[in-house]
Amino acid sequence: MGGVEEVGGRGGRNPVVSLWGHLKAVGTGLKYLIAVPRMTVKYPDEVIELPDGYRGMLIYHQDLCISCGLCATICPANAIKMYLPSGGGGGEGGGEKPETPPKRHPGIDYARCIFCGFCVDICPTGALEHSKVHDAAYERVEDMLYRPEEFAAGPPTVEFERPPKRLRPVMDERRGISYEPVG
Amino acid sequence: MSGAGSGERTLELLIGPQHPASGHMRLVAEVDGDVVVRLRPDIGYVHRTVEKIAETKTYLQTIPLIERPPLADTANHNLGYVMAVERLLGVEAPPRAQWLRTLLAEMNRIHSHLYGLGIHGIMLGSSTAFMWAFGDREIMIEMAKRLTGARITYSYMIPGGVRRDLPPGFAEEMEKALRYLERRLPDYDRIFFSNPVTRARLEGVGVLTREDAIRLGVVGPNLRASGVAYDVRRARPYAAYPELDFQVVTRSEGDSMARMLVRVGEIRESIRMIRQILARMPDGPILAERYAKMIPPKWRDYVRETGRIKFPAILASLRPPKGAEAVSRVEAARGEAVFYLVSDGGPRPYRMRMVTPSLRNVVLFSHLTRGCRVADIPAIYGSLDYFPPEADR
């Protein structure tokens, strides 16, 4: 009684056709067992060289910065904010007020950054540009915040236990991607 | 067992919400033995208020936001949103920018279809299909990385044009990439699509009739697999599509196999389109004159030499006219995506509506699973290329 009738047609199949299909599938598998097209590289012993224009972590040239704040205005993730120089001016409790207010400079929070590169593209003086660093790791989330002075010191350097082999990906008709050693 | 004493014989089976397949959602299946009596998709686990957040961001800042929900299919949604913004502003991208947009959109379609096929594969237990598709998707990611500087969330299309021109040697590398994909597809066919196991799992399973597909408002490959040749790229051509020669891939069976094969056919069509685009792309600027002339003079040489746009400051605070409304439609990889924007004259959208293809297709979970076996649930789910974050937004 009741119940829903089963639908779907898993009808009788021709076993010969089926066997032929299985053989073709297994044969294709065997082909790849012999000629393995591997795209994965063995990071961190092998590192993929990134192309020019890659949107990696930022380089900040403070000497070029005019404190216009466009980078902070355009940042979609509120990763870039403008900071007063530390040790004077901005802190609580005041101190004497300088005659001209100190300039603000950008700092970045990599915990928020989405690497869209809008800040680099809108920077009118070229004070911001992309590096090719993208694999930095942090132990504490606070360390991902770079105030202007730290930001100006450059993106973190990634240290490898053994010097890695650098590989450039090139398209390959047979293998998809093959890798050429760089330098 | 629900109410065994009162003579009921069905069992409620909860699948998820711990990421049953392509994202967090829950399927509530009422089963009678091994047969599904009723299945209800419980969606919303990855809702992130994209439409509301858009009201707090400027028009340009909304671009990266739009790209988050559809994950693999970022460029097509980027394009749809930017088309709506351009209609608000009354600005049009120059021809070369339109062709570059189409190029990335089709690269992204291949990427997204491989992603969907891979997930479908693993749902059926074929790790090979999953590994192959996710490996080969790297081809399009690598090429997109060279074009845009990012792997997945490109934010490449901006109001008035695109951010970067083709890098040197792109067309030659892309030709090799396309030849590789063409060589691979027959192997995919032998090892997965025509594999007797795959056929047994998919043929005749989850059949969507042409009438039901239309009645339920299904979009994309799921619609075309039921014999309806509707594709926004053909119905309301945009970007460079009016000038490209391509077929709208359809099948008549309407079953899970047909849905998968339509996607495979679309990968082939996208390969054809990318070849045409790279062979026939017009020369010229990649940003509309209205904004290009506002790029600071000191950057003009840089832009010309590198082919990378420097934003004029106005892009940080675009203000469409008060009361302006715009709608745009694009054929995203999973189906038609619709964007609706209202401006109140300020720098942020007053309202942004984003209707994604997965949202339109979620109805199929209940419709197609009635009367199927429990083991058919993943087979049908995977065939829909349903992506919970895209639907939940």
Coordinates of C-alpha atoms in Angstrom, one line a residue:
Chain A
M1 CA 0.0 0.0 0.0
G2 CA 0.9 3.6 -0.4
G3 CA 4.5 4.4 -1.1
V4 CA 5.9 6.1 -4.2
E5 CA 6.7 4.0 -7.2
E6 CA 10.3 3.8 -8.1
V7 CA 11.1 5.8 -11.2
G8 CA 14.2 5.8 -13.5
G9 CA 15.3 3.4 -16.1
R10 CA 18.1 1.2 -15.0
G11 CA 16.9 -1.3 -17.6
G12 CA 18.7 -4.3 -19.0
R13 CA 22.0 -3.6 -20.6
N14 CA 23.8 -5.4 -23.2
P15 CA 26.6 -7.2 -21.3
V16 CA 28.9 -7.2 -24.4
V17 CA 28.6 -3.4 -24.8
S18 CA 29.1 -3.1 -21.1
L19 CA 32.3 -5.2 -21.2
W20 CA 33.7 -3.2 -24.1
G21 CA 33.1 0.0 -22.1
H22 CA 34.8 -1.4 -19.1
L23 CA 37.8 -2.5 -21.2
K24 CA 38.1 0.9 -22.8
A25 CA 38.0 2.6 -19.3
V26 CA 40.6 0.3 -17.9
G27 CA 42.8 0.6 -21.0
T28 CA 42.7 4.4 -20.7
G29 CA 43.6 4.1 -17.1
L30 CA 46.6 1.8 -18.0
K31 CA 47.8 4.4 -20.5
Y32 CA 48.0 7.0 -17.8
L33 CA 49.6 4.6 -15.4
I34 CA 52.5 4.3 -17.9
A35 CA 52.8 7.9 -19.0
V36 CA 51.9 9.9 -15.9
P37 CA 51.0 13.5 -16.7
R38 CA 51.7 15.1 -13.3
M39 CA 51.0 18.8 -12.9
T40 CA 51.6 19.0 -9.1
V41 CA 54.9 20.3 -8.0
K42 CA 56.6 19.2 -4.8
Y43 CA 56.3 22.4 -2.8
P44 CA 58.3 23.5 -0.8
D45 CA 61.2 21.8 -2.6
E46 CA 59.8 23.0 -5.9
V47 CA 58.2 26.5 -6.2
I48 CA 56.2 27.8 -9.1
E49 CA 57.6 31.0 -10.6
L50 CA 54.8 33.6 -10.7
P51 CA 54.1 35.6 -13.9
D52 CA 54.8 39.3 -14.3
G53 CA 51.8 41.2 -13.0
Y54 CA 50.9 38.6 -10.4
R55 CA 48.9 40.2 -7.6
G56 CA 51.0 39.2 -4.6
M57 CA 51.6 40.9 -1.3
L58 CA 52.3 44.6 -1.6
I59 CA 55.4 46.7 -1.7
Y60 CA 55.0 50.1 -0.2
H61 CA 57.4 52.9 -1.2
Q62 CA 56.8 55.4 1.6
D63 CA 59.1 58.0 -0.1
L64 CA 56.6 58.2 -3.1
C65 CA 53.5 58.3 -0.9
I66 CA 51.6 61.6 -0.8
S67 CA 49.1 60.4 1.9
C68 CA 46.2 60.9 -0.5
G69 CA 44.4 57.9 1.1
L70 CA 42.9 56.6 -2.2
C71 CA 44.2 53.1 -1.4
A72 CA 42.3 53.1 1.9
T73 CA 39.2 54.6 0.2
I74 CA 39.0 52.0 -2.5
C75 CA 40.0 49.0 -0.5
P76 CA 36.9 46.7 -0.7
A77 CA 37.9 44.7 2.4
N78 CA 39.0 47.6 4.6
A79 CA 42.4 45.9 4.8
I80 CA 44.2 49.2 4.2
K81 CA 43.7 52.0 6.7
M82 CA 45.5 55.3 7.2
Y83 CA 47.6 55.5 10.3
L84 CA 49.2 58.5 12.1
P85 CA 52.9 58.0 12.7
S86 CA 53.4 56.0 15.9
G87 CA 55.1 57.6 18.9
G88 CA 53.5 61.1 18.6
G89 CA 50.5 62.9 17.3
G90 CA 47.9 60.1 17.2
G91 CA 48.0 58.6 20.7
E92 CA 45.6 59.1 23.5
G93 CA 46.3 61.8 26.1
G94 CA 47.5 64.2 23.4
G95 CA 50.9 65.8 24.1
E96 CA 51.6 69.1 22.4
K97 CA 49.9 69.7 19.2
P98 CA 52.3 70.2 16.2
E99 CA 51.6 73.2 14.0
T100 CA 50.7 71.1 11.0
P101 CA 49.0 67.8 11.8
P102 CA 51.2 64.8 11.0
K103 CA 50.5 63.0 7.7
R104 CA 48.7 59.7 7.7
H105 CA 50.2 56.7 5.9
P106 CA 48.7 53.4 4.8
G107 CA 49.1 50.2 6.8
I108 CA 47.7 46.9 5.7
D109 CA 46.0 44.0 7.5
Y110 CA 46.8 40.8 5.5
A111 CA 44.1 39.0 7.5
R112 CA 41.6 41.1 5.5
C113 CA 43.4 41.7 2.2
I114 CA 41.8 39.9 -0.8
F115 CA 44.6 40.8 -3.3
C116 CA 42.3 42.5 -5.7
G117 CA 45.0 45.0 -6.5
F118 CA 42.6 48.0 -6.6
C119 CA 44.9 50.0 -4.3
V120 CA 47.9 49.4 -6.6
D121 CA 45.9 50.4 -9.7
I122 CA 44.5 53.6 -8.1
C123 CA 47.8 54.8 -6.4
P124 CA 48.5 58.0 -8.3
T125 CA 52.3 58.0 -7.5
G126 CA 53.2 54.3 -7.8
A127 CA 53.9 54.1 -4.1
L128 CA 52.2 50.7 -4.0
E129 CA 53.0 47.8 -6.2
H130 CA 52.6 44.0 -6.1
S131 CA 55.4 41.7 -5.2
K132 CA 55.4 38.0 -6.2
V133 CA 55.3 36.9 -2.5
H134 CA 52.1 35.1 -1.7
D135 CA 53.0 32.2 0.5
A136 CA 53.9 33.9 3.8
A137 CA 52.6 32.1 6.9
Y138 CA 51.9 33.7 10.3
E139 CA 51.8 32.3 13.8
R140 CA 49.6 35.0 15.2
V141 CA 46.8 36.9 13.6
E142 CA 48.1 40.2 15.0
D143 CA 51.3 39.7 13.0
M144 CA 49.3 40.1 9.8
L145 CA 48.8 43.8 10.5
Y146 CA 51.5 46.0 9.1
R147 CA 51.6 49.6 10.3
P148 CA 53.1 52.1 7.8
E149 CA 56.7 51.6 9.1
E150 CA 56.4 47.8 8.9
F151 CA 54.6 48.1 5.6
A152 CA 57.4 50.2 4.1
A153 CA 59.9 47.6 5.2
G154 CA 58.7 45.3 2.4
P155 CA 56.7 42.1 2.2
P156 CA 57.9 39.2 4.3
T157 CA 60.5 36.9 2.9
V158 CA 59.6 33.3 2.8
E159 CA 62.4 31.1 4.1
F160 CA 62.9 27.6 2.9
E161 CA 64.9 25.0 4.7
R162 CA 66.5 23.9 1.5
P163 CA 66.8 26.3 -1.4
P164 CA 63.8 25.4 -3.6
K165 CA 64.0 24.6 -7.3
R166 CA 62.1 27.4 -9.1
L167 CA 59.9 26.2 -12.0
R168 CA 58.1 28.2 -14.7
P169 CA 54.8 26.6 -15.9
V170 CA 54.5 26.4 -19.7
M171 CA 51.5 25.0 -21.6
D172 CA 52.1 21.6 -23.1
E173 CA 49.9 19.9 -25.7
R174 CA 50.5 16.5 -24.2
R175 CA 50.9 17.1 -20.6
G176 CA 48.8 20.2 -20.0
I177 CA 51.4 22.1 -17.9
S178 CA 55.0 21.3 -17.9
Y179 CA 57.7 23.0 -15.9
E180 CA 60.9 24.6 -17.0
P181 CA 63.6 25.3 -14.4
V182 CA 64.3 29.0 -13.9
G183 CA 67.8 30.5 -13.6
Chain B
M1 CA 10.9 6.0 12.3
S2 CA 8.3 8.7 12.3
G3 CA 5.1 7.6 14.1
A4 CA 5.5 3.9 13.6
G5 CA 2.5 3.3 15.8
S6 CA 0.2 5.3 13.6
G7 CA 0.9 3.2 10.6
E8 CA 3.5 5.4 8.9
R9 CA 6.3 3.6 7.1
T10 CA 8.7 6.3 6.1
L11 CA 11.9 7.4 7.6
E12 CA 13.4 10.9 7.6
L13 CA 17.0 10.9 6.4
L14 CA 19.2 14.0 7.0
I15 CA 22.0 14.5 4.6
G16 CA 24.3 17.3 5.6
P17 CA 24.7 20.1 6.5
Q18 CA 28.3 19.1 6.9
H19 CA 29.3 19.7 3.3
P20 CA 27.5 16.8 1.6
A21 CA 29.1 17.7 -1.7
S22 CA 29.6 21.1 -3.2
G23 CA 28.9 23.2 -0.1
H24 CA 27.1 23.4 3.1
M25 CA 23.4 22.6 2.8
R26 CA 21.1 19.9 4.1
L27 CA 18.9 17.5 2.2
V28 CA 15.9 16.2 4.2
A29 CA 14.8 13.1 2.5
E30 CA 11.8 11.1 3.5
V31 CA 12.4 7.5 2.4
D32 CA 10.3 4.4 2.2
G33 CA 12.9 1.7 2.3
D34 CA 15.3 2.7 -0.4
V35 CA 12.9 4.9 -2.3
V36 CA 12.7 8.6 -1.8
V37 CA 9.2 9.7 -1.2
R38 CA 10.0 13.4 -0.7
L39 CA 13.2 15.4 -0.6
R40 CA 13.4 19.0 0.7
P41 CA 16.6 21.0 0.2
D42 CA 17.3 23.0 3.3
I43 CA 19.3 25.9 2.0
G44 CA 20.8 29.1 3.5
Y45 CA 23.7 27.7 5.5
V46 CA 26.2 29.8 3.5
H47 CA 24.1 32.9 3.2
R48 CA 26.3 35.9 3.6
T49 CA 24.1 38.9 2.9
V50 CA 25.8 39.8 -0.3
E51 CA 22.9 42.0 -1.5
K52 CA 22.9 44.0 1.8
I53 CA 26.7 44.3 2.0
A54 CA 26.6 45.8 -1.5
E55 CA 24.6 48.7 -0.1
T56 CA 27.6 49.5 2.1
K57 CA 30.2 49.3 -0.6
T58 CA 30.9 51.6 -3.5
Y59 CA 30.2 50.4 -7.0
L60 CA 33.7 49.3 -7.6
Q61 CA 34.1 47.7 -4.2
T62 CA 31.1 45.5 -4.9
I63 CA 33.0 43.7 -7.8
P64 CA 35.1 41.4 -5.5
L65 CA 32.0 40.8 -3.4
I66 CA 30.0 39.6 -6.4
E67 CA 32.8 37.1 -7.2
R68 CA 32.7 35.4 -3.9
P69 CA 29.5 33.3 -4.0
P70 CA 29.9 31.7 -7.4
L71 CA 33.5 30.6 -6.7
A72 CA 34.6 28.9 -9.9
D73 CA 32.4 31.0 -12.1
T74 CA 33.7 34.5 -11.0
A75 CA 34.2 36.2 -14.4
N76 CA 30.7 35.7 -15.7
H77 CA 29.1 37.2 -12.6
N78 CA 31.7 40.0 -12.6
L79 CA 30.6 40.7 -16.2
G80 CA 26.9 40.7 -15.4
Y81 CA 27.3 43.1 -12.5
V82 CA 29.6 45.4 -14.5
M83 CA 27.1 45.5 -17.4
A84 CA 24.5 46.7 -15.0
V85 CA 26.7 49.4 -13.5
E86 CA 27.6 50.6 -17.1
R87 CA 23.9 50.9 -17.9
L88 CA 23.5 53.0 -14.8
L89 CA 26.4 55.2 -15.7
G90 CA 25.6 55.3 -19.4
V91 CA 29.1 54.2 -20.3
E92 CA 30.2 51.5 -22.7
A93 CA 33.3 49.5 -22.9
P94 CA 35.3 49.7 -26.1
P95 CA 35.3 46.7 -28.5
R96 CA 38.6 45.3 -27.5
A97 CA 37.5 45.3 -23.8
Q98 CA 34.3 43.5 -24.8
W99 CA 36.3 40.8 -26.5
L100 CA 38.7 40.4 -23.6
R101 CA 35.7 40.1 -21.3
T102 CA 34.3 37.4 -23.5
L103 CA 37.6 35.6 -23.5
L104 CA 37.8 35.5 -19.7
A105 CA 34.1 34.6 -19.5
E106 CA 34.6 31.5 -21.7
M107 CA 37.8 30.5 -20.0
N108 CA 35.9 30.6 -16.8
R109 CA 33.1 28.6 -18.3
I110 CA 35.5 25.8 -19.1
H111 CA 37.0 26.1 -15.6
S112 CA 33.5 26.0 -13.9
H113 CA 32.3 23.1 -16.0
L114 CA 35.4 21.1 -15.2
Y115 CA 34.8 21.9 -11.5
G116 CA 31.2 20.8 -11.7
L117 CA 32.1 17.6 -13.6
G118 CA 34.8 16.8 -11.1
I119 CA 32.4 17.1 -8.1
H120 CA 29.8 15.1 -10.0
G121 CA 32.5 12.5 -10.5
I122 CA 33.4 12.2 -6.8
M123 CA 29.7 12.1 -5.9
L124 CA 29.5 9.0 -8.0
G125 CA 32.6 7.6 -6.5
S126 CA 34.9 8.2 -9.4
S127 CA 38.0 9.7 -7.9
T128 CA 39.6 9.6 -11.3
A129 CA 37.1 12.0 -12.8
F130 CA 37.5 14.3 -9.8
M131 CA 41.3 14.3 -9.9
W132 CA 41.4 14.8 -13.7
A133 CA 38.8 17.6 -13.8
F134 CA 40.4 19.4 -10.9
G135 CA 43.8 19.0 -12.4
D136 CA 42.7 20.2 -15.8
R137 CA 40.9 23.2 -14.4
E138 CA 44.4 24.3 -13.4
I139 CA 45.1 25.0 -17.2
M140 CA 42.5 27.7 -17.3
I141 CA 43.5 29.0 -13.8
E142 CA 47.1 29.3 -15.0
M143 CA 46.1 31.2 -18.2
A144 CA 43.7 33.5 -16.2
K145 CA 46.6 34.1 -13.8
R146 CA 48.7 35.4 -16.7
L147 CA 45.9 37.6 -18.0
T148 CA 44.6 39.0 -14.7
G149 CA 47.2 38.4 -12.0
A150 CA 44.9 36.2 -9.9
R151 CA 43.9 32.6 -10.0
I152 CA 40.2 32.7 -9.3
T153 CA 38.8 36.0 -8.1
Y154 CA 40.0 38.1 -11.0
S155 CA 38.0 41.4 -10.5
Y156 CA 39.1 41.9 -14.1
M157 CA 36.2 43.7 -15.5
I158 CA 35.6 47.3 -14.3
P159 CA 33.0 49.8 -15.4
G160 CA 34.1 51.1 -18.8
G161 CA 36.4 48.2 -19.7
V162 CA 38.9 45.8 -18.3
R163 CA 42.1 46.2 -16.2
R164 CA 44.7 44.5 -18.4
D165 CA 45.4 43.8 -22.0
L166 CA 46.7 40.4 -23.2
P167 CA 50.2 39.6 -22.0
P168 CA 52.8 38.8 -24.7
G169 CA 52.7 35.3 -26.0
F170 CA 49.2 34.6 -24.6
A171 CA 47.6 33.4 -27.8
E172 CA 50.3 30.8 -28.5
E173 CA 50.2 29.4 -25.0
M174 CA 46.4 29.3 -25.1
E175 CA 46.4 27.4 -28.3
K176 CA 48.6 24.7 -26.7
A177 CA 46.3 24.7 -23.7
L178 CA 43.2 24.2 -25.9
R179 CA 44.9 21.4 -27.9
Y180 CA 45.6 19.7 -24.6
L181 CA 42.0 19.9 -23.5
E182 CA 40.8 18.6 -26.9
R183 CA 43.2 15.6 -26.5
R184 CA 41.9 15.0 -23.1
L185 CA 38.2 15.0 -23.7
P186 CA 38.1 11.6 -25.6
D187 CA 40.0 10.1 -22.6
Y188 CA 37.5 11.6 -20.2
D189 CA 34.8 10.0 -22.4
R190 CA 36.4 6.5 -22.2
I191 CA 37.2 6.6 -18.5
F192 CA 34.2 8.4 -17.2
F193 CA 31.4 9.7 -19.4
S194 CA 30.9 6.5 -21.3
N195 CA 32.1 4.3 -18.5
P196 CA 29.4 1.6 -18.0
V197 CA 29.3 2.4 -14.3
T198 CA 28.6 6.1 -15.0
R199 CA 26.0 5.2 -17.6
A200 CA 24.2 2.9 -15.2
R201 CA 24.2 5.6 -12.5
L202 CA 23.0 8.5 -14.7
E203 CA 21.0 7.3 -17.7
G204 CA 17.3 7.6 -17.1
V205 CA 18.0 9.0 -13.6
G206 CA 16.4 12.3 -12.6
V207 CA 14.6 12.9 -15.9
L208 CA 13.4 16.5 -16.3
T209 CA 10.9 16.9 -19.1
R210 CA 10.9 19.8 -21.4
E211 CA 7.5 21.1 -20.1
D212 CA 8.6 20.8 -16.4
A213 CA 11.9 22.5 -17.2
I214 CA 10.1 25.5 -18.6
R215 CA 7.4 25.5 -15.9
L216 CA 9.9 25.4 -13.1
G217 CA 12.1 28.2 -14.5
V218 CA 15.2 26.1 -14.7
V219 CA 18.2 27.7 -16.3
G220 CA 21.5 26.9 -17.9
P221 CA 22.8 23.5 -19.0
N222 CA 20.0 21.9 -16.9
L223 CA 17.4 23.6 -19.1
R224 CA 19.2 22.8 -22.3
A225 CA 19.6 19.2 -21.4
S226 CA 15.8 19.0 -21.5
G227 CA 15.7 20.2 -25.1
V228 CA 15.2 23.9 -24.6
A229 CA 17.7 25.9 -26.7
Y230 CA 17.7 28.9 -24.4
D231 CA 21.0 30.7 -23.8
V232 CA 21.3 34.3 -22.9
R233 CA 24.4 34.6 -25.2
R234 CA 22.1 33.8 -28.1
A235 CA 18.8 35.2 -26.8
R236 CA 20.2 38.6 -25.7
P237 CA 23.7 38.7 -27.0
Y238 CA 26.2 40.9 -25.0
A239 CA 29.9 41.6 -25.0
A240 CA 31.5 40.0 -28.1
Y241 CA 28.9 37.2 -28.5
P242 CA 27.0 38.7 -31.4
E243 CA 30.2 38.3 -33.5
L244 CA 31.1 34.8 -32.5
D245 CA 30.1 31.6 -34.1
F246 CA 28.9 29.1 -31.6
Q247 CA 26.2 26.5 -31.0
V248 CA 23.8 26.3 -28.2
V249 CA 24.3 22.8 -27.0
T250 CA 21.1 20.9 -26.3
R251 CA 20.1 17.3 -25.6
S252 CA 16.6 15.9 -25.5
E253 CA 16.8 13.1 -22.9
G254 CA 16.6 15.4 -19.8
D255 CA 18.3 12.9 -17.5
S256 CA 21.4 13.3 -15.4
M257 CA 23.6 12.0 -18.2
A258 CA 22.2 14.6 -20.6
R259 CA 23.0 17.4 -18.1
M260 CA 26.6 16.2 -17.9
L261 CA 27.0 15.8 -21.6
V262 CA 25.6 19.3 -22.3
R263 CA 28.4 20.7 -20.1
V264 CA 31.0 18.6 -22.0
G265 CA 29.5 20.0 -25.3
E266 CA 29.8 23.5 -23.9
I267 CA 33.5 23.0 -23.1
R268 CA 34.0 22.2 -26.7
E269 CA 32.0 25.3 -27.8
S270 CA 34.0 27.5 -25.4
I271 CA 37.3 26.1 -26.9
R272 CA 36.0 27.1 -30.4
M273 CA 35.0 30.6 -29.1
I274 CA 38.4 31.2 -27.4
R275 CA 40.1 30.4 -30.7
Q276 CA 37.9 32.8 -32.6
I277 CA 38.4 35.5 -30.0
L278 CA 42.2 35.3 -30.0
A279 CA 42.3 35.2 -33.9
R280 CA 39.9 38.1 -34.4
M281 CA 40.2 40.4 -31.4
P282 CA 40.1 44.0 -32.6
D283 CA 42.8 46.5 -31.6
G284 CA 42.1 49.6 -29.6
P285 CA 41.8 50.9 -26.1
I286 CA 40.6 48.6 -23.2
L287 CA 39.0 51.4 -21.2
A288 CA 36.2 53.8 -22.2
E289 CA 37.5 57.2 -23.3
R290 CA 35.5 58.9 -20.5
Y291 CA 37.7 57.3 -17.8
A292 CA 40.9 56.8 -19.9
K293 CA 41.3 60.5 -20.3
M294 CA 41.2 60.9 -16.5
I295 CA 44.2 58.6 -16.0
P296 CA 47.0 60.9 -14.7
P297 CA 49.3 62.0 -17.6
K298 CA 52.4 60.6 -15.9
W299 CA 50.9 57.1 -16.2
R300 CA 49.9 57.2 -19.9
D301 CA 53.2 55.7 -21.1
Y302 CA 53.1 53.0 -18.4
V303 CA 49.6 52.1 -19.5
R304 CA 50.6 52.0 -23.1
E305 CA 53.7 49.9 -22.5
T306 CA 52.4 47.4 -20.0
G307 CA 48.8 47.2 -21.1
R308 CA 47.7 47.6 -17.5
I309 CA 45.2 50.3 -16.6
K310 CA 45.9 52.7 -13.8
F311 CA 42.6 53.7 -12.2
P312 CA 41.5 57.3 -12.5
A313 CA 40.5 58.5 -9.0
I314 CA 36.9 58.8 -10.1
L315 CA 36.5 55.0 -10.0
A316 CA 36.7 55.1 -6.2
S317 CA 33.5 57.1 -6.1
L318 CA 31.3 56.5 -9.1
R319 CA 28.0 58.2 -8.7
P320 CA 25.3 57.1 -11.2
P321 CA 22.4 59.5 -11.6
K322 CA 19.7 59.6 -8.9
G323 CA 16.8 57.2 -9.5
A324 CA 18.6 55.3 -12.3
E325 CA 17.8 51.6 -12.5
A326 CA 19.4 48.9 -14.5
V327 CA 19.0 45.2 -15.2
S328 CA 21.6 42.9 -16.8
R329 CA 21.5 39.3 -17.8
V330 CA 24.4 37.0 -18.6
E331 CA 24.8 33.3 -19.3
A332 CA 27.0 32.3 -16.4
A333 CA 28.4 28.8 -16.4
R334 CA 25.6 27.3 -14.4
G335 CA 22.9 29.3 -16.2
E336 CA 21.3 32.7 -16.4
A337 CA 22.5 35.3 -13.8
V338 CA 20.5 38.5 -13.4
F339 CA 21.6 41.7 -11.7
Y340 CA 19.4 44.6 -10.8
L341 CA 20.8 47.9 -9.5
V342 CA 19.1 51.0 -8.2
S343 CA 21.0 54.3 -7.7
D344 CA 20.0 57.1 -5.3
G345 CA 22.7 59.3 -6.7
G346 CA 25.2 58.3 -4.0
P347 CA 28.5 56.4 -4.4
R348 CA 26.9 53.1 -3.2
P349 CA 24.1 51.0 -4.7
Y350 CA 20.8 51.8 -3.1
R351 CA 19.8 48.3 -4.0
M352 CA 21.6 45.4 -5.6
R353 CA 19.7 42.3 -6.5
M354 CA 21.7 39.2 -7.6
V355 CA 19.8 36.3 -8.9
T356 CA 22.1 33.4 -9.5
P357 CA 21.5 30.3 -11.6
S358 CA 21.9 27.9 -8.6
L359 CA 19.1 29.8 -6.9
R360 CA 16.9 29.2 -9.9
N361 CA 17.8 25.5 -10.1
V362 CA 17.4 24.5 -6.4
V363 CA 13.8 23.7 -7.1
L364 CA 15.0 20.6 -9.0
F365 CA 16.1 18.8 -5.8
S366 CA 12.5 18.2 -4.8
H367 CA 11.2 17.7 -8.3
L368 CA 13.8 15.2 -9.6
T369 CA 14.3 13.0 -6.6
R370 CA 10.7 11.9 -6.1
G371 CA 10.7 8.2 -6.5
C372 CA 14.4 7.8 -7.0
R373 CA 16.7 5.5 -4.9
V374 CA 18.7 7.0 -2.1
A375 CA 21.9 6.2 -4.1
D376 CA 20.4 8.4 -6.9
I377 CA 20.4 11.5 -4.7
P378 CA 24.1 12.3 -5.2
A379 CA 23.9 11.3 -8.9
I380 CA 21.1 13.8 -9.4
Y381 CA 22.6 16.5 -7.1
G382 CA 26.0 16.3 -9.0
S383 CA 24.2 16.5 -12.4
L384 CA 22.7 19.8 -11.4
D385 CA 26.0 21.5 -10.8
Y386 CA 24.3 23.1 -7.9
F387 CA 26.6 25.3 -5.8
P388 CA 25.1 26.2 -2.4
P389 CA 27.2 29.4 -1.9
E390 CA 26.0 30.7 -5.3
A391 CA 22.4 30.1 -4.4
D392 CA 22.6 31.4 -0.8
R393 CA 24.7 34.5 -1.7

